[in-house]
Structure formats: C-alpha cells, structure tokens
Amino acid sequence: MAEAALDLDTRVTAQQAQPEAAQQPLLLCWGENTLRLHDTPLSIGANVANQVVLHDRFVSNFHCRLYRQGDGWRLKDLGSTNGTTVDGLRTAEADVEPGARIRIGMQELRLEPDHKGRVPPKLPGLLAKDPALAPVLELLKRAAPSHLPVMLLGESGTGKEVAARAVHELSQRAQGPFVPLNCGAISHELAEAELFGHERGAFTGAVTSAPGAFGAADGGTLFLDEIGDLPHSLQVKLLRALESNEVKPVGAAKPRSIDVRVVCATHRNLASAARNGQFREDLYYRLRGVTVELPPLRQRPRDVLPLAEHFLPPKTTLAPDARSALLAHPWPGNVRELRHVVQLAALLSESRVIRAHALQLDGPRAPAPLRVCEPFASELPAPPNPEGVDLRGKTLGELEELAIRASWKRNAGNRRAVSMELGIARSSLLRKLDALGLRE
C-alpha cells in the first residue's frame, strides 16, 4: 500500500487499519448494549417498533436508519427533530465505517469490528490462533510493505522480536539483513560504537574497524529492542541519523550514507516518558510511524496450547491435566515464560507424556524425596536428581548442563549411552561436551 496512506504523526491503531473493513462483521454498541449487524436494515428511534429503541426525549420516534450498501454501511436520518451526527458532523446521510461515533439525542452509538471467531492472518514465524491477535497481525501485515518505522509495544516476553522479523520478511527489504540490537544490554561507554560503528584505533581495544548495527543493517531492517533504555546522549545522534540517513562511526572523518528501516520495541510507556522529559519527544514522534501493541498471553488464551506444543521436543505430548494447568496459569512472563516452563518440563520429565506435576508454574520446585520402607528401598529406581543438586533458580541452560554432567558420570563417559538417555543427537551432544570440556 502507498506510504502516504499511513499518517506519520498519528498513532495507527489496530481498529483503524482493517483491510476490507467494510466486509467484516460489525457490532453496533451503545451503553452496555451490543447488537451484531446483518444485511437487513436497522431502524433506530424512540418508538418500540424500531430494532434499536432509545429511551431519550431528544430522540424522534423513527430517528434514523442504518443499512447495507454494497460492501459498506450507510446511515440515513429520517427527518428527525434534533438531527443525527457522525463523528461530530451533522448529516442527513453518510457512509459509516468501523470506529464511527453516531450521536442521536443524548445517546452515542459506536460501530466496532466483531473479532469473535476471526482467524488471525498468517505471518512468517508467528504462531497465532486467538482472534484477539487478528487486528494486530492485520496491521503488521499492512504496515510491512511501507517505508515507515514501526513501534512495537507490549509487556516483556510477548514476542516483539518475532513480530519485527515478520515485518522485515514481508517488506521489500526481505532479501537484506535483519539486525537486532538490545539497547538495554549495551554499555553506555560503547553504545555509540555499537550503534554507529567505529574505526580502527578509535579507542582502546579497537584493533579493527566495525560497521556497527546501522552499518550491518544497511539495505535491510534494524530492530532496536528496549529503545526506551537508549542513553539520552545517543538519542540526539539517533534522531540525526534517521533524519539524514547518515551515520558517523566513532573515529571516522566524515559520515557515511545508510539505507535502513528501523523497527523498535519497548515495554515502557514511551509517550509518558517523552512528556516527562525522560525520552526525547522529537525522537519519539520520529520512531512511532506505525504503532502496534501486542496483547499479553493472558488475553489470548487460544494461543497457549498451540504455543506449548510448538515448544515441545518431537514425539513429546501434554497430558490432559498438564493442558488444564497451562490454560489456568496467568502467564505474567508471557510467551517467554511459557517456552521456559514447557522446555524445562520436557527436560526433567521421565516420560514423553508431560503431566501437570512436571510443570513448574509457581516457580521452580525441587523434586520431593522418595519415602519408602527400609526393606524395599534397594528395589526401587533411583529418584530424579540423585546427586541432591538444588534446582531452584537455575536457567534452562544450567539445568541442561547438570543433566549432561550427571548422565556422563552415570554412563562412565559412554557417548552413545548419554545420547540415548537424554534423547540428544550425537552431533549435538559432541558440541555440548566440547563446550563443557568433557570430551577428550
């Protein structure tokens, strides 16, 4: 779509950017009432013979009519005493679209998209089944071909980098590089060099030249994650780079031209930070070309099980009690927490069918010790974690290292036995053994 169709200085919401909006189901909402629109005309007024009855002394008996016309909807005033307004303008007859506000007497009616039952569009790398994501993904799909910057909002772990990659792959820059940079993870001393590059000898340790994130993303997309954490001193230079399409590497004599599209993300309220002087307001307006807010996982429950199954190793399944537990959890860490919980359960579970007790949903728990009568203790298999290692607070990588070291010890260094016990391909096991210094 043409770049001019998206206003650079206006926040574009998912509700405003609906492809084929007129053809999708619509709701007429007023007060606490909601009515789904069909192809039949709808009369509105104070008389009980209307389909929508408004008890308001400023509303005429038969005030106006809402009806289908072609692929859209049209509103016609029926000669009412006090008139009808659409989005603040009095009108005798007008086309109405999703988001329209209709004023009749003291009543305001709204036209809103009916998202129930809608299937989200497919975007590269994004697994989405819940209708709550449909308007978000449609907006991303619509914004991707343009040259405007994209700002992704949402809680930590909602998949903002995955969404940024989808925008890149659907854009005209898909054949170019996609370069992610976490602005909150770079040191303030090296931030400028990380962003714009540096020349050899520009500072201590600069033994070679480096292009920086902008240089590496030339011809492609630069994803600036946690843009709200960018040092204030660099915000001016970033704004200048975006305005001039030039960057000046540290130690360089003159600036260099770059062709980069910027997609940024933050979990902070950047608009509030800009108003309070914590983030440059001019940079905020330059970055927010198309603003998309990703809903948290708790607001898209239909995605929980498909995502969980996606994160499982091959031939591993979820038992019914595990599926129920996953659906009941609020997921404060969103998709990132779900991935960690599922992969950790798969790693520690003794079966390929994961039960609810293997899901560490309320924080990691050490397995309870077996309590058996002394005469039979020697006949039982060793309990999980026989070395007595405290598993609480361990990352998935640390747990994997513990599992490999324990299996290596149990199998006396037999690689084939370790590979079969842990279900790890031999090539992958060899790489992990090298990394741990276990392979001789």
Tab-separated table of C-alpha atoms in Angstrom:
chain	number	residue	atom	x	y	z
A	1	MET	CA	0.000	0.000	0.000
A	2	ALA	CA	1.110	3.585	-0.532
A	3	GLU	CA	3.208	5.086	2.215
A	4	ALA	CA	1.063	8.207	2.240
A	5	ALA	CA	-1.928	6.215	3.469
A	6	LEU	CA	-0.376	5.957	6.945
A	7	ASP	CA	-0.021	9.226	8.861
A	8	LEU	CA	3.442	9.584	10.381
A	9	ASP	CA	2.222	11.757	13.243
A	10	THR	CA	-0.891	9.785	14.120
A	11	ARG	CA	-0.962	6.609	16.164
A	12	VAL	CA	-2.465	3.952	13.902
A	13	THR	CA	-4.478	1.516	15.972
A	14	ALA	CA	-5.446	-1.998	15.005
A	15	GLN	CA	-9.063	-0.945	14.801
A	16	GLN	CA	-8.307	1.826	12.307
A	17	ALA	CA	-6.233	-0.351	9.991
A	18	GLN	CA	-8.583	-3.080	8.851
A	19	PRO	CA	-8.167	-4.484	5.333
A	20	GLU	CA	-11.583	-4.989	3.801
A	21	ALA	CA	-13.050	-3.476	6.980
A	22	ALA	CA	-16.476	-2.984	5.476
A	23	GLN	CA	-16.826	-6.673	4.675
A	24	GLN	CA	-16.060	-7.948	8.160
A	25	PRO	CA	-18.774	-8.418	10.819
A	26	LEU	CA	-19.634	-5.256	12.734
A	27	LEU	CA	-21.169	-4.535	16.124
A	28	LEU	CA	-23.420	-1.593	16.995
A	29	CYS	CA	-22.684	-0.657	20.617
A	30	TRP	CA	-24.417	1.827	22.915
A	31	GLY	CA	-24.174	1.956	26.678
A	32	GLU	CA	-23.825	-1.654	27.804
A	33	ASN	CA	-25.730	-2.964	24.772
A	34	THR	CA	-24.258	-4.689	21.736
A	35	LEU	CA	-26.020	-5.736	18.540
A	36	ARG	CA	-24.401	-7.685	15.701
A	37	LEU	CA	-25.224	-6.161	12.306
A	38	HIS	CA	-26.626	-8.278	9.482
A	39	ASP	CA	-27.599	-7.412	5.925
A	40	THR	CA	-31.122	-6.314	6.925
A	41	PRO	CA	-31.744	-2.569	7.507
A	42	LEU	CA	-31.824	-1.390	11.117
A	43	SER	CA	-34.122	1.396	12.306
A	44	ILE	CA	-33.244	3.434	15.392
A	45	GLY	CA	-35.565	5.638	17.438
A	46	ALA	CA	-37.811	6.056	20.489
A	47	ASN	CA	-40.747	4.022	19.130
A	48	VAL	CA	-40.897	0.379	20.270
A	49	ALA	CA	-41.319	-0.685	16.626
A	50	ASN	CA	-37.610	0.070	15.984
A	51	GLN	CA	-34.951	-2.621	16.090
A	52	VAL	CA	-32.933	-0.316	18.380
A	53	VAL	CA	-35.098	1.547	20.896
A	54	LEU	CA	-33.553	4.548	22.660
A	55	HIS	CA	-35.405	5.949	25.682
A	56	ASP	CA	-34.374	9.565	25.261
A	57	ARG	CA	-36.671	12.607	24.995
A	58	PHE	CA	-34.370	14.140	22.359
A	59	VAL	CA	-34.718	11.100	20.067
A	60	SER	CA	-37.516	11.073	17.475
A	61	ASN	CA	-39.883	8.109	17.148
A	62	PHE	CA	-38.163	6.956	13.950
A	63	HIS	CA	-34.890	8.818	14.089
A	64	CYS	CA	-32.533	7.186	11.561
A	65	ARG	CA	-31.832	4.013	9.597
A	66	LEU	CA	-28.606	2.001	9.252
A	67	TYR	CA	-28.446	-0.161	6.162
A	68	ARG	CA	-26.053	-2.091	3.960
A	69	GLN	CA	-24.920	-0.509	0.684
A	70	GLY	CA	-22.565	-2.518	-1.464
A	71	ASP	CA	-19.639	-3.617	0.681
A	72	GLY	CA	-20.212	-0.926	3.298
A	73	TRP	CA	-22.781	0.585	5.640
A	74	ARG	CA	-24.749	3.817	5.300
A	75	LEU	CA	-26.648	5.889	7.876
A	76	LYS	CA	-29.692	7.982	6.903
A	77	ASP	CA	-31.514	10.494	9.086
A	78	LEU	CA	-35.308	10.051	8.827
A	79	GLY	CA	-36.248	13.707	9.251
A	80	SER	CA	-35.598	13.711	13.000
A	81	THR	CA	-36.236	16.805	15.087
A	82	ASN	CA	-32.769	17.110	16.609
A	83	GLY	CA	-30.726	15.588	13.818
A	84	THR	CA	-28.008	12.918	13.620
A	85	THR	CA	-24.257	13.439	13.822
A	86	VAL	CA	-21.470	11.119	12.667
A	87	ASP	CA	-18.041	11.739	14.210
A	88	GLY	CA	-19.154	15.198	15.324
A	89	LEU	CA	-20.649	16.313	11.976
A	90	ARG	CA	-24.395	16.665	11.490
A	91	THR	CA	-25.502	14.742	8.443
A	92	ALA	CA	-28.615	13.741	6.525
A	93	GLU	CA	-26.926	10.661	5.021
A	94	ALA	CA	-23.378	9.358	5.236
A	95	ASP	CA	-21.204	6.258	4.875
A	96	VAL	CA	-20.063	4.851	8.213
A	97	GLU	CA	-17.045	2.671	8.910
A	98	PRO	CA	-15.648	0.742	11.891
A	99	GLY	CA	-14.786	3.197	14.656
A	100	ALA	CA	-17.564	5.662	13.689
A	101	ARG	CA	-19.328	7.528	16.534
A	102	ILE	CA	-23.029	8.224	15.918
A	103	ARG	CA	-24.729	10.818	18.111
A	104	ILE	CA	-28.528	10.630	18.475
A	105	GLY	CA	-30.084	12.869	21.122
A	106	MET	CA	-28.056	12.257	24.298
A	107	GLN	CA	-27.006	8.788	23.139
A	108	GLU	CA	-23.740	7.795	21.459
A	109	LEU	CA	-23.623	4.646	19.336
A	110	ARG	CA	-20.378	3.082	18.090
A	111	LEU	CA	-19.568	0.833	15.175
A	112	GLU	CA	-16.899	-1.689	16.188
A	113	PRO	CA	-15.405	-4.737	14.440
A	114	ASP	CA	-16.646	-8.101	15.633
A	115	HIS	CA	-13.437	-10.062	16.260
A	116	LYS	CA	-15.177	-13.140	17.653
A	117	GLY	CA	-14.384	-16.194	15.562
A	118	ARG	CA	-11.939	-14.372	13.292
A	119	VAL	CA	-8.826	-16.270	12.303
A	120	PRO	CA	-5.624	-14.198	12.508
A	121	PRO	CA	-3.712	-13.907	9.219
A	122	LYS	CA	-0.543	-15.961	8.891
A	123	LEU	CA	2.716	-14.056	9.254
A	124	PRO	CA	6.207	-15.560	8.928
A	125	GLY	CA	7.402	-17.052	12.221
A	126	LEU	CA	4.244	-16.084	14.143
A	127	LEU	CA	2.011	-18.797	15.570
A	128	ALA	CA	-1.380	-17.251	16.318
A	129	LYS	CA	-4.825	-18.815	16.712
A	130	ASP	CA	-6.596	-16.431	19.080
A	131	PRO	CA	-8.948	-13.863	17.469
A	132	ALA	CA	-7.516	-11.201	19.801
A	133	LEU	CA	-4.404	-11.151	17.621
A	134	ALA	CA	-6.283	-10.774	14.326
A	135	PRO	CA	-6.379	-6.934	14.193
A	136	VAL	CA	-2.774	-6.731	15.412
A	137	LEU	CA	-1.440	-9.079	12.743
A	138	GLU	CA	-3.530	-7.422	10.045
A	139	LEU	CA	-1.968	-4.074	10.970
A	140	LEU	CA	1.540	-5.565	10.902
A	141	LYS	CA	0.840	-7.115	7.502
A	142	ARG	CA	-0.453	-3.809	6.190
A	143	ALA	CA	2.450	-1.775	7.593
A	144	ALA	CA	5.225	-4.134	6.457
A	145	PRO	CA	5.463	-3.055	2.757
A	146	SER	CA	5.694	0.652	3.643
A	147	HIS	CA	8.908	2.523	4.433
A	148	LEU	CA	7.625	3.890	7.743
A	149	PRO	CA	9.247	2.980	11.047
A	150	VAL	CA	7.275	0.587	13.248
A	151	MET	CA	6.996	0.817	17.035
A	152	LEU	CA	6.040	-2.393	18.869
A	153	LEU	CA	4.588	-2.023	22.361
A	154	GLY	CA	3.750	-4.687	24.889
A	155	GLU	CA	4.850	-6.469	28.018
A	156	SER	CA	8.162	-8.270	28.155
A	157	GLY	CA	8.000	-11.696	26.536
A	158	THR	CA	5.062	-11.052	24.195
A	159	GLY	CA	7.111	-11.764	21.056
A	160	LYS	CA	8.082	-8.307	19.849
A	161	GLU	CA	11.250	-9.516	18.108
A	162	VAL	CA	9.295	-12.258	16.323
A	163	ALA	CA	6.827	-9.602	15.141
A	164	ALA	CA	9.721	-7.394	13.984
A	165	ARG	CA	11.178	-10.269	11.937
A	166	ALA	CA	7.761	-10.838	10.353
A	167	VAL	CA	7.586	-7.158	9.332
A	168	HIS	CA	11.055	-7.478	7.788
A	169	GLU	CA	10.214	-10.652	5.870
A	170	LEU	CA	7.032	-9.119	4.459
A	171	SER	CA	8.777	-5.917	3.408
A	172	GLN	CA	10.678	-5.035	0.241
A	173	ARG	CA	13.855	-5.432	2.312
A	174	ALA	CA	13.332	-9.142	2.933
A	175	GLN	CA	16.492	-10.034	0.990
A	176	GLY	CA	18.544	-7.641	3.122
A	177	PRO	CA	19.860	-8.199	6.645
A	178	PHE	CA	17.762	-8.163	9.819
A	179	VAL	CA	19.899	-6.873	12.703
A	180	PRO	CA	18.559	-6.911	16.292
A	181	LEU	CA	20.140	-4.707	18.963
A	182	ASN	CA	19.018	-4.607	22.598
A	183	CYS	CA	19.525	-1.008	23.694
A	184	GLY	CA	19.281	-2.003	27.349
A	185	ALA	CA	22.095	-4.561	27.106
A	186	ILE	CA	24.899	-2.365	25.759
A	187	SER	CA	27.267	-0.394	27.980
A	188	HIS	CA	26.980	3.386	27.899
A	189	GLU	CA	30.676	3.667	27.078
A	190	LEU	CA	30.400	1.545	23.930
A	191	ALA	CA	26.828	2.396	22.961
A	192	GLU	CA	27.787	4.841	20.192
A	193	ALA	CA	30.234	2.370	18.628
A	194	GLU	CA	27.681	-0.455	18.906
A	195	LEU	CA	25.094	1.661	17.120
A	196	PHE	CA	27.125	3.574	14.507
A	197	GLY	CA	30.378	1.588	14.254
A	198	HIS	CA	33.976	2.646	14.798
A	199	GLU	CA	37.295	2.962	13.011
A	200	ARG	CA	40.431	1.074	13.911
A	201	GLY	CA	42.242	2.757	16.793
A	202	ALA	CA	39.266	4.964	17.688
A	203	PHE	CA	39.545	3.853	21.319
A	204	THR	CA	41.445	1.359	23.433
A	205	GLY	CA	40.689	-2.136	22.206
A	206	ALA	CA	39.524	-1.069	18.742
A	207	VAL	CA	42.062	-3.221	16.876
A	208	THR	CA	39.837	-3.421	13.785
A	209	SER	CA	37.061	-1.371	12.235
A	210	ALA	CA	33.434	-2.398	12.830
A	211	PRO	CA	30.280	-1.311	10.947
A	212	GLY	CA	28.014	-1.085	13.986
A	213	ALA	CA	24.336	-2.009	13.977
A	214	PHE	CA	23.401	0.613	11.368
A	215	GLY	CA	26.177	-0.454	9.021
A	216	ALA	CA	25.352	-4.139	9.426
A	217	ALA	CA	21.674	-3.449	8.666
A	218	ASP	CA	22.368	-1.342	5.541
A	219	GLY	CA	19.789	-2.304	2.921
A	220	GLY	CA	17.688	-4.131	5.490
A	221	THR	CA	15.956	-3.670	8.846
A	222	LEU	CA	17.407	-2.589	12.193
A	223	PHE	CA	15.434	-3.779	15.226
A	224	LEU	CA	16.084	-1.608	18.280
A	225	ASP	CA	14.726	-3.558	21.232
A	226	GLU	CA	14.051	-1.725	24.515
A	227	ILE	CA	14.507	1.620	22.772
A	228	GLY	CA	13.389	3.356	25.980
A	229	ASP	CA	16.689	2.330	27.609
A	230	LEU	CA	18.844	4.085	24.997
A	231	PRO	CA	21.217	6.552	26.722
A	232	HIS	CA	19.913	10.098	26.475
A	233	SER	CA	23.171	11.318	24.927
A	234	LEU	CA	22.682	8.938	21.993
A	235	GLN	CA	19.062	9.873	21.336
A	236	VAL	CA	20.121	13.090	19.581
A	237	LYS	CA	22.563	11.206	17.348
A	238	LEU	CA	19.978	8.538	16.560
A	239	LEU	CA	17.458	11.211	15.557
A	240	ARG	CA	20.057	12.844	13.304
A	241	ALA	CA	20.879	9.504	11.677
A	242	LEU	CA	17.206	8.814	10.983
A	243	GLU	CA	16.602	12.288	9.577
A	244	SER	CA	19.695	12.444	7.357
A	245	ASN	CA	20.148	8.735	6.512
A	246	GLU	CA	23.781	9.130	7.545
A	247	VAL	CA	25.884	7.814	10.420
A	248	LYS	CA	29.320	8.884	11.628
A	249	PRO	CA	31.330	5.974	13.079
A	250	VAL	CA	33.472	6.729	16.107
A	251	GLY	CA	36.840	7.937	14.867
A	252	ALA	CA	35.669	8.485	11.265
A	253	ALA	CA	36.493	11.718	9.463
A	254	LYS	CA	33.101	12.081	7.775
A	255	PRO	CA	29.627	10.499	7.899
A	256	ARG	CA	28.505	7.608	5.701
A	257	SER	CA	25.199	7.157	3.901
A	258	ILE	CA	22.989	4.294	5.106
A	259	ASP	CA	19.671	2.835	3.940
A	260	VAL	CA	17.986	1.314	6.971
A	261	ARG	CA	14.406	0.839	8.081
A	262	VAL	CA	14.003	0.984	11.858
A	263	VAL	CA	11.615	-1.171	13.868
A	264	CYS	CA	11.761	-0.500	17.596
A	265	ALA	CA	10.168	-2.077	20.657
A	266	THR	CA	9.644	-1.220	24.304
A	267	HIS	CA	7.657	-2.419	27.304
A	268	ARG	CA	7.731	1.090	28.759
A	269	ASN	CA	5.138	3.836	28.283
A	270	LEU	CA	7.266	5.829	25.859
A	271	ALA	CA	4.641	8.537	25.344
A	272	SER	CA	4.636	9.262	29.074
A	273	ALA	CA	8.458	9.163	29.162
A	274	ALA	CA	8.553	11.704	26.325
A	275	ARG	CA	6.141	14.027	28.135
A	276	ASN	CA	8.197	13.783	31.332
A	277	GLY	CA	11.477	14.514	29.568
A	278	GLN	CA	12.871	11.002	30.138
A	279	PHE	CA	12.893	10.350	26.389
A	280	ARG	CA	13.337	12.887	23.605
A	281	GLU	CA	9.929	13.875	22.313
A	282	ASP	CA	11.153	14.591	18.775
A	283	LEU	CA	12.753	11.130	18.561
A	284	TYR	CA	9.562	9.535	19.889
A	285	TYR	CA	7.497	11.102	17.111
A	286	ARG	CA	10.109	10.088	14.534
A	287	LEU	CA	10.022	6.442	15.637
A	288	ARG	CA	6.307	5.911	16.107
A	289	GLY	CA	5.314	5.859	12.424
A	290	VAL	CA	3.055	2.815	12.864
A	291	THR	CA	2.373	1.815	16.481
A	292	VAL	CA	1.314	-1.745	17.215
A	293	GLU	CA	0.562	-3.073	20.696
A	294	LEU	CA	0.949	-6.818	21.204
A	295	PRO	CA	-1.551	-8.211	23.745
A	296	PRO	CA	-0.213	-10.272	26.666
A	297	LEU	CA	-0.648	-14.047	26.583
A	298	ARG	CA	-3.383	-13.961	29.255
A	299	GLN	CA	-5.559	-12.023	26.785
A	300	ARG	CA	-5.093	-14.637	24.029
A	301	PRO	CA	-5.842	-17.954	25.763
A	302	ARG	CA	-6.378	-19.855	22.498
A	303	ASP	CA	-2.657	-19.462	21.763
A	304	VAL	CA	-1.441	-21.138	24.964
A	305	LEU	CA	-1.725	-24.786	23.930
A	306	PRO	CA	-0.592	-24.363	20.284
A	307	LEU	CA	2.481	-22.465	21.505
A	308	ALA	CA	3.189	-25.036	24.211
A	309	GLU	CA	3.026	-27.873	21.686
A	310	HIS	CA	5.285	-25.891	19.355
A	311	PHE	CA	7.937	-25.655	22.078
A	312	LEU	CA	7.837	-29.382	22.895
A	313	PRO	CA	10.524	-31.738	21.559
A	314	PRO	CA	9.427	-34.202	18.832
A	315	LYS	CA	7.225	-37.103	19.997
A	316	THR	CA	6.500	-35.385	23.330
A	317	THR	CA	2.898	-34.624	24.280
A	318	LEU	CA	0.925	-32.951	27.058
A	319	ALA	CA	-1.368	-34.951	29.316
A	320	PRO	CA	-4.905	-33.570	29.880
A	321	ASP	CA	-4.052	-32.382	33.400
A	322	ALA	CA	-0.997	-30.527	32.050
A	323	ARG	CA	-3.103	-28.840	29.371
A	324	SER	CA	-5.603	-27.709	32.010
A	325	ALA	CA	-2.802	-26.361	34.207
A	326	LEU	CA	-1.320	-24.392	31.311
A	327	LEU	CA	-4.693	-22.837	30.486
A	328	ALA	CA	-5.311	-21.872	34.117
A	329	HIS	CA	-1.956	-20.091	34.585
A	330	PRO	CA	-1.949	-16.247	34.153
A	331	TRP	CA	1.483	-16.176	32.400
A	332	PRO	CA	2.976	-12.971	33.817
A	333	GLY	CA	6.111	-13.682	31.761
A	334	ASN	CA	4.047	-14.234	28.610
A	335	VAL	CA	5.371	-16.404	25.753
A	336	ARG	CA	8.927	-16.376	27.123
A	337	GLU	CA	7.699	-17.882	30.417
A	338	LEU	CA	5.600	-20.476	28.569
A	339	ARG	CA	8.583	-21.601	26.496
A	340	HIS	CA	10.772	-21.927	29.593
A	341	VAL	CA	8.137	-23.892	31.556
A	342	VAL	CA	7.425	-26.320	28.710
A	343	GLN	CA	11.054	-26.926	27.755
A	344	LEU	CA	12.070	-27.367	31.386
A	345	ALA	CA	9.262	-29.894	31.925
A	346	ALA	CA	10.340	-31.804	28.821
A	347	LEU	CA	13.950	-31.881	30.038
A	348	LEU	CA	13.159	-33.116	33.559
A	349	SER	CA	10.226	-35.408	32.768
A	350	GLU	CA	10.958	-39.152	32.753
A	351	SER	CA	8.165	-39.743	30.238
A	352	ARG	CA	7.350	-38.368	26.816
A	353	VAL	CA	3.879	-37.558	28.160
A	354	ILE	CA	4.218	-34.483	30.367
A	355	ARG	CA	1.929	-34.399	33.408
A	356	ALA	CA	0.856	-31.344	35.400
A	357	HIS	CA	3.230	-32.085	38.287
A	358	ALA	CA	6.190	-31.614	35.902
A	359	LEU	CA	5.159	-28.033	35.107
A	360	GLN	CA	6.897	-25.591	37.433
A	361	LEU	CA	4.301	-22.861	37.109
A	362	ASP	CA	4.586	-21.182	40.504
A	363	GLY	CA	8.384	-21.054	40.483
A	364	PRO	CA	10.925	-23.902	40.223
A	365	ARG	CA	10.471	-26.665	42.777
A	366	ALA	CA	12.974	-29.324	43.812
A	367	PRO	CA	11.567	-32.855	43.429
A	368	ALA	CA	10.276	-34.343	46.668
A	369	PRO	CA	12.416	-37.185	48.063
A	370	LEU	CA	11.034	-40.725	47.951
A	371	ARG	CA	9.825	-42.038	51.296
A	372	VAL	CA	9.833	-45.863	51.401
A	373	CYS	CA	10.174	-48.619	53.933
A	374	GLU	CA	13.773	-49.664	54.509
A	375	PRO	CA	13.416	-53.323	53.329
A	376	PHE	CA	12.229	-52.291	49.882
A	377	ALA	CA	14.379	-49.201	49.305
A	378	SER	CA	17.047	-51.068	47.347
A	379	GLU	CA	14.464	-52.429	44.880
A	380	LEU	CA	13.231	-49.010	43.758
A	381	PRO	CA	14.808	-46.998	40.919
A	382	ALA	CA	16.904	-44.007	41.902
A	383	PRO	CA	14.814	-40.856	42.291
A	384	PRO	CA	15.325	-37.868	39.973
A	385	ASN	CA	18.292	-35.699	40.862
A	386	PRO	CA	20.042	-38.346	42.967
A	387	GLU	CA	23.035	-36.012	43.471
A	388	GLY	CA	20.814	-33.758	45.553
A	389	VAL	CA	21.540	-30.636	43.477
A	390	ASP	CA	19.277	-27.696	44.265
A	391	LEU	CA	17.408	-26.960	41.025
A	392	ARG	CA	15.748	-23.784	42.244
A	393	GLY	CA	16.618	-20.640	40.312
A	394	LYS	CA	18.533	-22.492	37.592
A	395	THR	CA	18.228	-21.375	33.984
A	396	LEU	CA	17.331	-23.846	31.247
A	397	GLY	CA	20.975	-23.857	30.086
A	398	GLU	CA	22.222	-24.602	33.599
A	399	LEU	CA	19.725	-27.444	34.007
A	400	GLU	CA	20.835	-28.896	30.687
A	401	GLU	CA	24.464	-28.776	31.830
A	402	LEU	CA	23.551	-30.565	35.081
A	403	ALA	CA	21.655	-33.260	33.167
A	404	ILE	CA	24.568	-33.839	30.754
A	405	ARG	CA	27.171	-33.994	33.515
A	406	ALA	CA	25.048	-36.387	35.589
A	407	SER	CA	24.402	-38.685	32.610
A	408	TRP	CA	28.092	-38.547	31.625
A	409	LYS	CA	29.026	-39.662	35.136
A	410	ARG	CA	26.373	-42.415	35.306
A	411	ASN	CA	27.404	-43.840	31.944
A	412	ALA	CA	31.148	-43.573	32.590
A	413	GLY	CA	31.694	-41.340	29.570
A	414	ASN	CA	29.889	-43.591	27.073
A	415	ARG	CA	28.711	-41.078	24.454
A	416	ARG	CA	26.222	-43.443	22.836
A	417	ALA	CA	24.576	-44.196	26.191
A	418	VAL	CA	24.409	-40.495	27.094
A	419	SER	CA	22.911	-39.658	23.700
A	420	MET	CA	20.215	-42.333	24.073
A	421	GLU	CA	19.441	-41.487	27.708
A	422	LEU	CA	18.998	-37.747	27.110
A	423	GLY	CA	17.491	-38.009	23.618
A	424	ILE	CA	20.157	-35.719	22.142
A	425	ALA	CA	21.516	-36.254	18.633
A	426	ARG	CA	25.152	-37.428	18.678
A	427	SER	CA	26.380	-34.375	16.740
A	428	SER	CA	24.637	-32.020	19.176
A	429	LEU	CA	25.956	-33.985	22.156
A	430	LEU	CA	29.533	-33.719	20.888
A	431	ARG	CA	29.226	-29.936	20.595
A	432	LYS	CA	27.815	-29.702	24.115
A	433	LEU	CA	30.548	-31.945	25.515
A	434	ASP	CA	33.187	-29.750	23.884
A	435	ALA	CA	31.583	-26.650	25.401
A	436	LEU	CA	31.626	-28.286	28.847
A	437	GLY	CA	35.159	-29.595	28.458
A	438	LEU	CA	34.085	-33.218	28.924
A	439	ARG	CA	35.141	-34.587	25.570
A	440	GLU	CA	38.728	-35.771	25.388
